XYZ file of C-alpha atoms in Angstrom:
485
model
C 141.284 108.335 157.235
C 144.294 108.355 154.630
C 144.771 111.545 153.923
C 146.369 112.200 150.489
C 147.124 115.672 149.159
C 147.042 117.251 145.291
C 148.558 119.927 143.582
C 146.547 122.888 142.103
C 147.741 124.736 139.127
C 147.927 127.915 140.855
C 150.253 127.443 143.102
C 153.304 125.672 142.583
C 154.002 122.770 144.897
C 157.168 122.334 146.650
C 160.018 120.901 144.122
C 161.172 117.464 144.963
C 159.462 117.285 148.831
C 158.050 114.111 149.613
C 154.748 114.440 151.170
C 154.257 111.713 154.100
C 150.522 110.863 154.779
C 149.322 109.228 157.968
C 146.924 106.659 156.685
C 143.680 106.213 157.323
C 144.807 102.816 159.822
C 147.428 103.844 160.681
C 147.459 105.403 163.950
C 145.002 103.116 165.616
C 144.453 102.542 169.953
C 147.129 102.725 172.061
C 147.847 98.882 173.006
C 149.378 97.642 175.590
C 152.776 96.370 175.553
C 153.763 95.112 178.472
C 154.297 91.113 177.510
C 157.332 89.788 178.716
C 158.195 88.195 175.367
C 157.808 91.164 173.659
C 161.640 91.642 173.292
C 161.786 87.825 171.373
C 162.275 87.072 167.598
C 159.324 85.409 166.273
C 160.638 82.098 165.443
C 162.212 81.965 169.040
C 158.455 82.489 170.569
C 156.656 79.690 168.265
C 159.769 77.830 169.168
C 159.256 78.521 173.176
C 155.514 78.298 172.721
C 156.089 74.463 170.819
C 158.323 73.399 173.600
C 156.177 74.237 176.267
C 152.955 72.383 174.899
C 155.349 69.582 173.716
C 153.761 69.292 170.602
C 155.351 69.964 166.689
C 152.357 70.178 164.772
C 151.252 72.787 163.071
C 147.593 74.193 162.703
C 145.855 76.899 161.022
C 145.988 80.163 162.413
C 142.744 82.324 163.432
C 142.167 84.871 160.866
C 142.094 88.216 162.728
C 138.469 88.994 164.200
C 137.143 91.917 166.116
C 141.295 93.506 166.786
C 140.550 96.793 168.683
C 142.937 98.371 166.336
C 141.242 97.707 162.438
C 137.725 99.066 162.593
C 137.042 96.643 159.871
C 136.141 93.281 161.840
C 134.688 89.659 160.497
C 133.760 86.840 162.575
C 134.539 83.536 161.669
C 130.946 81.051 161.335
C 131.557 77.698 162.919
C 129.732 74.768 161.974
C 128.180 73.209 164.997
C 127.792 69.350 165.240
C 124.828 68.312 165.466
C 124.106 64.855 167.956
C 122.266 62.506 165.796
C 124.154 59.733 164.707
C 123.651 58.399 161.106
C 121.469 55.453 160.794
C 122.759 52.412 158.537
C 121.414 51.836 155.430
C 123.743 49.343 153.250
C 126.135 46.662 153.633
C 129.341 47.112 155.251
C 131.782 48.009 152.309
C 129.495 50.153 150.856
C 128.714 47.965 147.489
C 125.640 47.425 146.015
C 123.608 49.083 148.657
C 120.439 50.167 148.407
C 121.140 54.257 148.917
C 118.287 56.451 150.240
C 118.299 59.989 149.821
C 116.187 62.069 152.508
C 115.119 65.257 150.671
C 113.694 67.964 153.020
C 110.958 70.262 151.530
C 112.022 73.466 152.825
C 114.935 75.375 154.214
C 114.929 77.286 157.618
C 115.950 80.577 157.398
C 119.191 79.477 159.656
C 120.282 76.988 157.089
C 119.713 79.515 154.506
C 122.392 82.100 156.323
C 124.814 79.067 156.703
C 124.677 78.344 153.251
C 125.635 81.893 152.499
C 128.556 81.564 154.356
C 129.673 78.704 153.329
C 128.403 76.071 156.408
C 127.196 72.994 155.112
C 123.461 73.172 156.455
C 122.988 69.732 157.968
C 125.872 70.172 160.752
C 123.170 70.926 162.903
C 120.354 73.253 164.848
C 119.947 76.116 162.801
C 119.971 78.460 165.565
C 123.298 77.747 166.902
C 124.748 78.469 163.637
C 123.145 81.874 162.617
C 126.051 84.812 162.390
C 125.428 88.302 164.536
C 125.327 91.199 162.361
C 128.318 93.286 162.292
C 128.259 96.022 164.536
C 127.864 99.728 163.062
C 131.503 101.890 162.826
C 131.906 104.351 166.125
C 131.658 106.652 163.908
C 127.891 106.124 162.477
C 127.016 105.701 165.797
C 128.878 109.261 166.608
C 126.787 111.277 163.796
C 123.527 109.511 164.886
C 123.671 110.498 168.018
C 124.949 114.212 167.153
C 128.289 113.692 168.918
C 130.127 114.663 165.383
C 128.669 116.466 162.623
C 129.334 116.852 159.312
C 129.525 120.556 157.520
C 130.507 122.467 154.402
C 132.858 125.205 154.900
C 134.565 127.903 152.658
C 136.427 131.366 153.029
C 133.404 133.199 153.231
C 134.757 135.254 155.766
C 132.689 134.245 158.836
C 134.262 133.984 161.864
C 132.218 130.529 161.760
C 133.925 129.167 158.445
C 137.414 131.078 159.701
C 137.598 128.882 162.838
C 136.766 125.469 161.300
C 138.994 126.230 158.166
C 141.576 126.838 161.160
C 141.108 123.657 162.169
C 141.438 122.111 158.870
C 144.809 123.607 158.218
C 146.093 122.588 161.697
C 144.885 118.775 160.839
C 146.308 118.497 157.908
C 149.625 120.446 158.583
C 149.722 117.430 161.409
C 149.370 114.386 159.030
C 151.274 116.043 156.259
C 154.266 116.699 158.189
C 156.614 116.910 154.908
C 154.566 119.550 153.679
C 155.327 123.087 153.999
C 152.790 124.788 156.577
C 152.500 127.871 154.433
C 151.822 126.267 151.194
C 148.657 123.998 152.984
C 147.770 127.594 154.751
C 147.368 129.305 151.301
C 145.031 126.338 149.847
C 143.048 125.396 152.856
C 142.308 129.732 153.076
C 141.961 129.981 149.192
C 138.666 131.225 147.860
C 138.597 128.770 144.893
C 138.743 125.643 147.992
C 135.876 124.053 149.460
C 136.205 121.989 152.098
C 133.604 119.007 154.310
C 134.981 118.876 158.402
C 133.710 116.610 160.641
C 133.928 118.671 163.827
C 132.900 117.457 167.718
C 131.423 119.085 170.502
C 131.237 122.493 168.457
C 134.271 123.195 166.386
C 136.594 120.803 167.197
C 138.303 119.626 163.853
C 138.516 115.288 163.906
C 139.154 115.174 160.464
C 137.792 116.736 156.683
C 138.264 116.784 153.458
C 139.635 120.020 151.312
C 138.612 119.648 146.873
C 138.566 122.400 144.244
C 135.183 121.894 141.749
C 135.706 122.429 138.224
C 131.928 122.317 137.396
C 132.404 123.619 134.050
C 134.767 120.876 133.383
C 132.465 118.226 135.188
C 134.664 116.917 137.835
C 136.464 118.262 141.338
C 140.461 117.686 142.480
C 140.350 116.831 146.328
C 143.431 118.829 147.217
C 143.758 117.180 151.451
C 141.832 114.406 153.054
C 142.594 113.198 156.868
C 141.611 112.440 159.778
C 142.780 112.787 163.322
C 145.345 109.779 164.093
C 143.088 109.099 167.689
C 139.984 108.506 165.401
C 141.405 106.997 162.585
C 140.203 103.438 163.572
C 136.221 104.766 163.871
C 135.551 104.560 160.422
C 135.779 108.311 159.875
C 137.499 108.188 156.557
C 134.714 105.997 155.141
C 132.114 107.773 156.035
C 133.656 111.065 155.322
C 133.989 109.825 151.463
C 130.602 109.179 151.182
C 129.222 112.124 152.389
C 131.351 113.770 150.218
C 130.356 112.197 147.387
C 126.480 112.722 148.017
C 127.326 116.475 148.757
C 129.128 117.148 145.356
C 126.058 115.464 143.858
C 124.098 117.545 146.001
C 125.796 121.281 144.924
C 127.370 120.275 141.571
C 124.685 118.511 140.072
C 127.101 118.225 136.467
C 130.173 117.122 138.494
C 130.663 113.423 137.984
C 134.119 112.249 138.717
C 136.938 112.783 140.986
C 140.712 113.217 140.653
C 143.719 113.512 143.213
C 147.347 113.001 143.246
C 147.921 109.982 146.115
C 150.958 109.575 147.744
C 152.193 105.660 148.173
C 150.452 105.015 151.633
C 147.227 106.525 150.486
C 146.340 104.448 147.404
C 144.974 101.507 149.075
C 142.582 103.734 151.003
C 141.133 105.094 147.728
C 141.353 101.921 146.288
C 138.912 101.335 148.631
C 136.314 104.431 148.120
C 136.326 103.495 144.470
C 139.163 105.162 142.797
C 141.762 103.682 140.302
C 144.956 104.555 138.469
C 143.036 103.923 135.311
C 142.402 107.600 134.269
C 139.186 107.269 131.931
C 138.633 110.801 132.062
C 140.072 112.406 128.788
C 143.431 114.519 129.315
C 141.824 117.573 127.486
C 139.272 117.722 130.230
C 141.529 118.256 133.254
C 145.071 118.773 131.890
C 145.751 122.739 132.805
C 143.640 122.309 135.690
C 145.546 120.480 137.931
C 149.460 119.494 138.053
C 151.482 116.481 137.945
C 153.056 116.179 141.749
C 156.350 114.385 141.109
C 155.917 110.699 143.607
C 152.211 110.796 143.797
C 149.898 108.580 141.512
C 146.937 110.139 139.839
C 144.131 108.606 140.833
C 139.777 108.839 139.502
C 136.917 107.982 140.678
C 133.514 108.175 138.923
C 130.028 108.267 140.821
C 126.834 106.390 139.895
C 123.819 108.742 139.175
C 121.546 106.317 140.712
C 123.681 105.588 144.362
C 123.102 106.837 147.340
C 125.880 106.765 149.020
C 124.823 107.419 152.180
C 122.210 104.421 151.946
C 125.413 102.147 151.038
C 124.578 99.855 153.629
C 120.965 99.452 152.382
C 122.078 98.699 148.842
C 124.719 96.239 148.923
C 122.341 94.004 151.607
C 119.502 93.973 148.534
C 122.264 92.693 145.968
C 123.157 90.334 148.608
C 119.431 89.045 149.553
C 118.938 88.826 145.479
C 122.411 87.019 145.224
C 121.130 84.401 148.412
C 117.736 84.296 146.278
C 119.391 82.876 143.273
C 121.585 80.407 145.523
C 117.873 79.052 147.159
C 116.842 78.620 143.728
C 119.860 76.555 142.467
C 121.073 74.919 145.535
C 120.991 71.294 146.023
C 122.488 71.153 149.816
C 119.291 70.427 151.022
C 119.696 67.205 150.185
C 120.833 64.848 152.619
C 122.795 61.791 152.113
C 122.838 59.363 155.448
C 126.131 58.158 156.490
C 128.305 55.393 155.238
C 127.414 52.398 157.212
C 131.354 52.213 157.246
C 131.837 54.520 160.065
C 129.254 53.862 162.230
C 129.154 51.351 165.257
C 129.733 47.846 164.800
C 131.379 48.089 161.170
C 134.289 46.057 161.027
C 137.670 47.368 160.666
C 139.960 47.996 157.752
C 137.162 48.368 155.402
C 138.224 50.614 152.532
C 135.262 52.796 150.548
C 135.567 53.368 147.021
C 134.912 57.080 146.592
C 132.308 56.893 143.665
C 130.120 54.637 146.199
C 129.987 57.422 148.214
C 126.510 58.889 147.883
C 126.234 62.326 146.970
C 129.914 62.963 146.125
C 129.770 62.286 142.365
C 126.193 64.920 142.594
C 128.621 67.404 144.260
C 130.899 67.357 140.783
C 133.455 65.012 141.985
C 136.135 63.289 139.725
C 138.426 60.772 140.001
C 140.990 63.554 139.121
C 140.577 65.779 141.943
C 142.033 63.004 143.862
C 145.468 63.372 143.034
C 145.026 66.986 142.501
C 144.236 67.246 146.337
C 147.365 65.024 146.880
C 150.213 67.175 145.243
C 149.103 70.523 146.918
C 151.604 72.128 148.668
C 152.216 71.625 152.593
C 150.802 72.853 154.631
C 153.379 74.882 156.406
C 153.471 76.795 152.888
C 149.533 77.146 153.323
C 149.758 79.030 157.038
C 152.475 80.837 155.746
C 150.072 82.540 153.025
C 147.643 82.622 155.292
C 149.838 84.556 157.921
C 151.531 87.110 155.009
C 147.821 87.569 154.562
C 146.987 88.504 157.908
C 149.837 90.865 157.764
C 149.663 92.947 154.739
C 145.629 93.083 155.452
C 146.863 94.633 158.953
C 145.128 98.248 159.445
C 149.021 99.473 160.225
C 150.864 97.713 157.176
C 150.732 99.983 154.789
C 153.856 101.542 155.180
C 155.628 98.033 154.999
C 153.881 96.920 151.710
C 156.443 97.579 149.407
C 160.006 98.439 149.489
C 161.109 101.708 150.321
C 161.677 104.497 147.489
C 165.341 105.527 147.226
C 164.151 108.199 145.591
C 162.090 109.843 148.257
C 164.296 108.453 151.519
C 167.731 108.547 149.460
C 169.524 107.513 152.583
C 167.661 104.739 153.633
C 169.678 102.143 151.996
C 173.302 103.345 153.391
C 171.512 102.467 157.278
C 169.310 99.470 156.100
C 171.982 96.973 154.683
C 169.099 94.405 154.603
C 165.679 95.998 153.428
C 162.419 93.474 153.364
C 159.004 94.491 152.749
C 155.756 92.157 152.284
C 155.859 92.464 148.806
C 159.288 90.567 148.584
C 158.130 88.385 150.609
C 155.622 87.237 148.959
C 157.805 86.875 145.693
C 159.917 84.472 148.375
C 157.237 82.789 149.156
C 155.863 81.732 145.321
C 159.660 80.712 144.289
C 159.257 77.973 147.556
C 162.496 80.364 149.441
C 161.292 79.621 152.389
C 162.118 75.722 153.623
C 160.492 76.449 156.858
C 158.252 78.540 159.175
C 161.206 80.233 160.867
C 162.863 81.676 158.114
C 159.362 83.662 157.302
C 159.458 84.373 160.878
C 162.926 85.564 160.341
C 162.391 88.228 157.649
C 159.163 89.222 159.612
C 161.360 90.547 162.396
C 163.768 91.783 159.800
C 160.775 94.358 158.542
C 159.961 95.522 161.847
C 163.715 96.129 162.896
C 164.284 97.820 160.543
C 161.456 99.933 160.486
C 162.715 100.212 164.340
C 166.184 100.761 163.148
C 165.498 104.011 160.869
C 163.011 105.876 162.715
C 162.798 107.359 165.789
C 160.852 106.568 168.216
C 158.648 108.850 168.402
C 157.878 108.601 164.321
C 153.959 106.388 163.154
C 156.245 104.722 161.390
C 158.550 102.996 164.675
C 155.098 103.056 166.501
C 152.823 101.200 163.602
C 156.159 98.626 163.535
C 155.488 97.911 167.399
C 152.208 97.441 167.157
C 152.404 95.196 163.852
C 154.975 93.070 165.660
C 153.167 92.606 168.602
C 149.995 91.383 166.360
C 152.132 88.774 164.871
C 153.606 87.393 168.011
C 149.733 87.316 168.966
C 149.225 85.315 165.586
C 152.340 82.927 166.207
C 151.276 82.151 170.378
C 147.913 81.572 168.698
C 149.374 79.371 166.138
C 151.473 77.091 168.878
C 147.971 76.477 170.910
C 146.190 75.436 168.552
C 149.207 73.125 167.174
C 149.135 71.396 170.670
């Protein structure tokens, strides 16, 4: 996945080269892209799309679920409706009424998951409503199956270890493209590296992992990590760490935390695998060891003792079956409150209900307050906006568009880009209320991505990760005008 390079102390890295890293997401499936309103601004397709349906409302838009190109995927639960209608049990504006409350003794199991995901659990047949499992990553399913297979390697000198390390310097030489090819030669080769490659059908190199260990000094500097861009959206990266992790445990038994200098697109990945800026790890320890790399950020990660990593899966569904035990315990939504006689058939119109005569709200830890809270929200234009800068920056191919571009490391960028944006701005936009309407966040959307088009070749991850972002969001907006019809 991300790959991310450090320094070693002996040898000197290049002076004032900035080191480009393919993430981890960012290369995913070739899409296709032959829609005809490809070529359109954003604004002008929910425009065209809002026409067409003759409709100006606006809706929420689907969070992203199951996108070939992220091989992280949630479905949303839906709450199905259940037939029964409500029986009546008071008079009709709701005032001194005789309430009943219908209190089942037990839980199925399907309003059990519900209630973990946030379904209320009388919206009907439990079956309807019980989520599938999320499907296991290509890539467990690869190493299961034997397709890909995980090994240490070193320069031990066998022509074994001398063909995979061969194909460890040729991957990382291709998602470090900034870096000299001799300088990742001499580390990948040097005796003092270790390396993990995840090789297919015999040696083939799809991506790996190259760390110095300092056992004496109790922790290890992972030098190169990537994958291959056609496999980046398996889950590779992922799995890759925690092997790694249970191997070092494995051969350094004293070794207990991790450092590495990460460039700007690769600290979200190792965000993810548990590393953080915060350097707890005193200086004394590692300073000598390893050398500052001017642009990178220093990044640590500490195992547990007591995980297994590779039994990850395993572990966080116990803490959440003992989390769902605690909610059974304390939960009163198994109570259930029959309807206000208000809204069934035969009421008579223009009634108005009080809310505190509505049974069960005041249980739920309603106040009078929360009424005008509710009220003076924003609009919700503003909310699908979030919701949609969201989608974006969560995108497996955003990360080069996160923040605004270093002048530093691309010192020309600003005498071609005469108007830079970046999702980071516009989310600052966004909180000051900058944006009066949908189509000026449209607007800077498109700005990003032409841009992005503007500077970099065509042939560059960066112009191709732009495409396929900006063909997500027109996805997101066509989505959007549907479900406003």
């Amino acid at each position: 996945m991300t790959p991310a390079s450090s320094v070693l102390s002996d040898e000197p890295p290049p002076s004032k080269r900035r080191r480009l890293s393919s993430s981890s997401l960012s290369d995913a499936e070739e899409e296709d892209d032959d829609d005809d309103d490809d070529d359109k601004p954003l604004a002008a397709q929910v425009a065209d799309s809002n026409a067409a349906t003759g409709t100006t409302s606006r809706k929420a838009l689907v969070q992203r679920s199951g996108k070939k190109t992220s091989s992280m995927k949630s479905k949303a639960q839906k709450a199905p409706t259940g037939d029964k209608r409500p029986e009546k049990n008071g008079v009709a504006n709701g005032r001194g009424s005789d309430l009943k409350v219908k209190v089942e003794d037990k839980m199925d199991e399907g309003q059990l998951t519900r209630l973990a995901t946030g379904v209320t659990v009388d919206t009907g047949p439990a079956s309807s409503a019980v989520p599938s499992h999320k499907p296991e990553k290509a890539a467990f399913v690869e190493l299961r199956k034997g397709i890909i297979e995980i090994t240490a390697v070193e320069n031990d000198r066998q022509p074994r270890s001398i063909v995979i390390l061969t194909g460890l310097k040729t991957l990382f030489q291709t998602q470090l493209p900034m870096m000299p090819r001799e300088y990742i030669a001499r580390l990948v080769y040097d005796h003092n590296s270790k390396a993990l490659a995840i090789i297919k059908r015999g040696y083939k190199v799809v991506g790996g992992i190259c760390y110095r260990p300092f056992p004496h000094r109790g922790f290890a500097e992972i030098v190169f990590f990537a994958t291959a861009s056609v496999d980046q959206v398996k889950g590779y990266g992922g799995m890759l760490m925690d092997n790694f992790k249970q191997h070092i445990k494995r051969t350094y038994p004293g070794v207990m935390h991790f450092l590495t200098y990460a460039d700007n697109f690769a600290v979200v990945f190792f965000k993810k695998q548990g590393f953080s800026k915060e350097i707890t790890l005193d200086r004394s320890v590692w300073a000598g060891y390893i050398k500052d790399y001017e642009g990178g950020t220093i990044m640590q990660c500490t195992m547990l003792r007591k995980v297994n990593y590779l039994d990850k899966v395993n572990i966080i569904s116990q803490q959440r079956e003992a989390i769902l035990t605690k909610i059974r315990e304390m939960s009163k939504s198994h109570i259930v409150y029959q309807g206000l006689p208000q809204f069934q058939e035969g009421a008579p119109e223009g009634v108005t209900v009080d809310p505190k005569d509505v049974p069960g709200l005041r249980e739920s830890g309603w106040t009078p307050g929360m009424e005008h809270s509710t009220r003076s929200g924003k609009s919700a234009e503003h909310t699908q906006m979030q919701r949609l800068l969201s989608d974006l920056k969560a995108h497996p191919l955003a990360w080069a568009f996160l923040n605004p571009v270093n002048a530093d490391e691309v010192p020309d960028y600003y005498g071609v880009i005469k108007r830079p944006m970046d999702f980071s701005t516009m989310e600052h936009k966004m909180d000051t209320s900058q944006y009066s309407s949908l189509k000026f966040f449209l607007d800077d959307v498109q700005l990003v991505v032409d841009n992005c088009k503007l500077y970099n070749p065509e042939t560059s991850i960066y112009h191709r990760n732009a495409v396929k972002l900006e063909k997500f969001m027109k996805e997101q907006c066509a989505e959007y005008a549907k479900r406003g019809s």
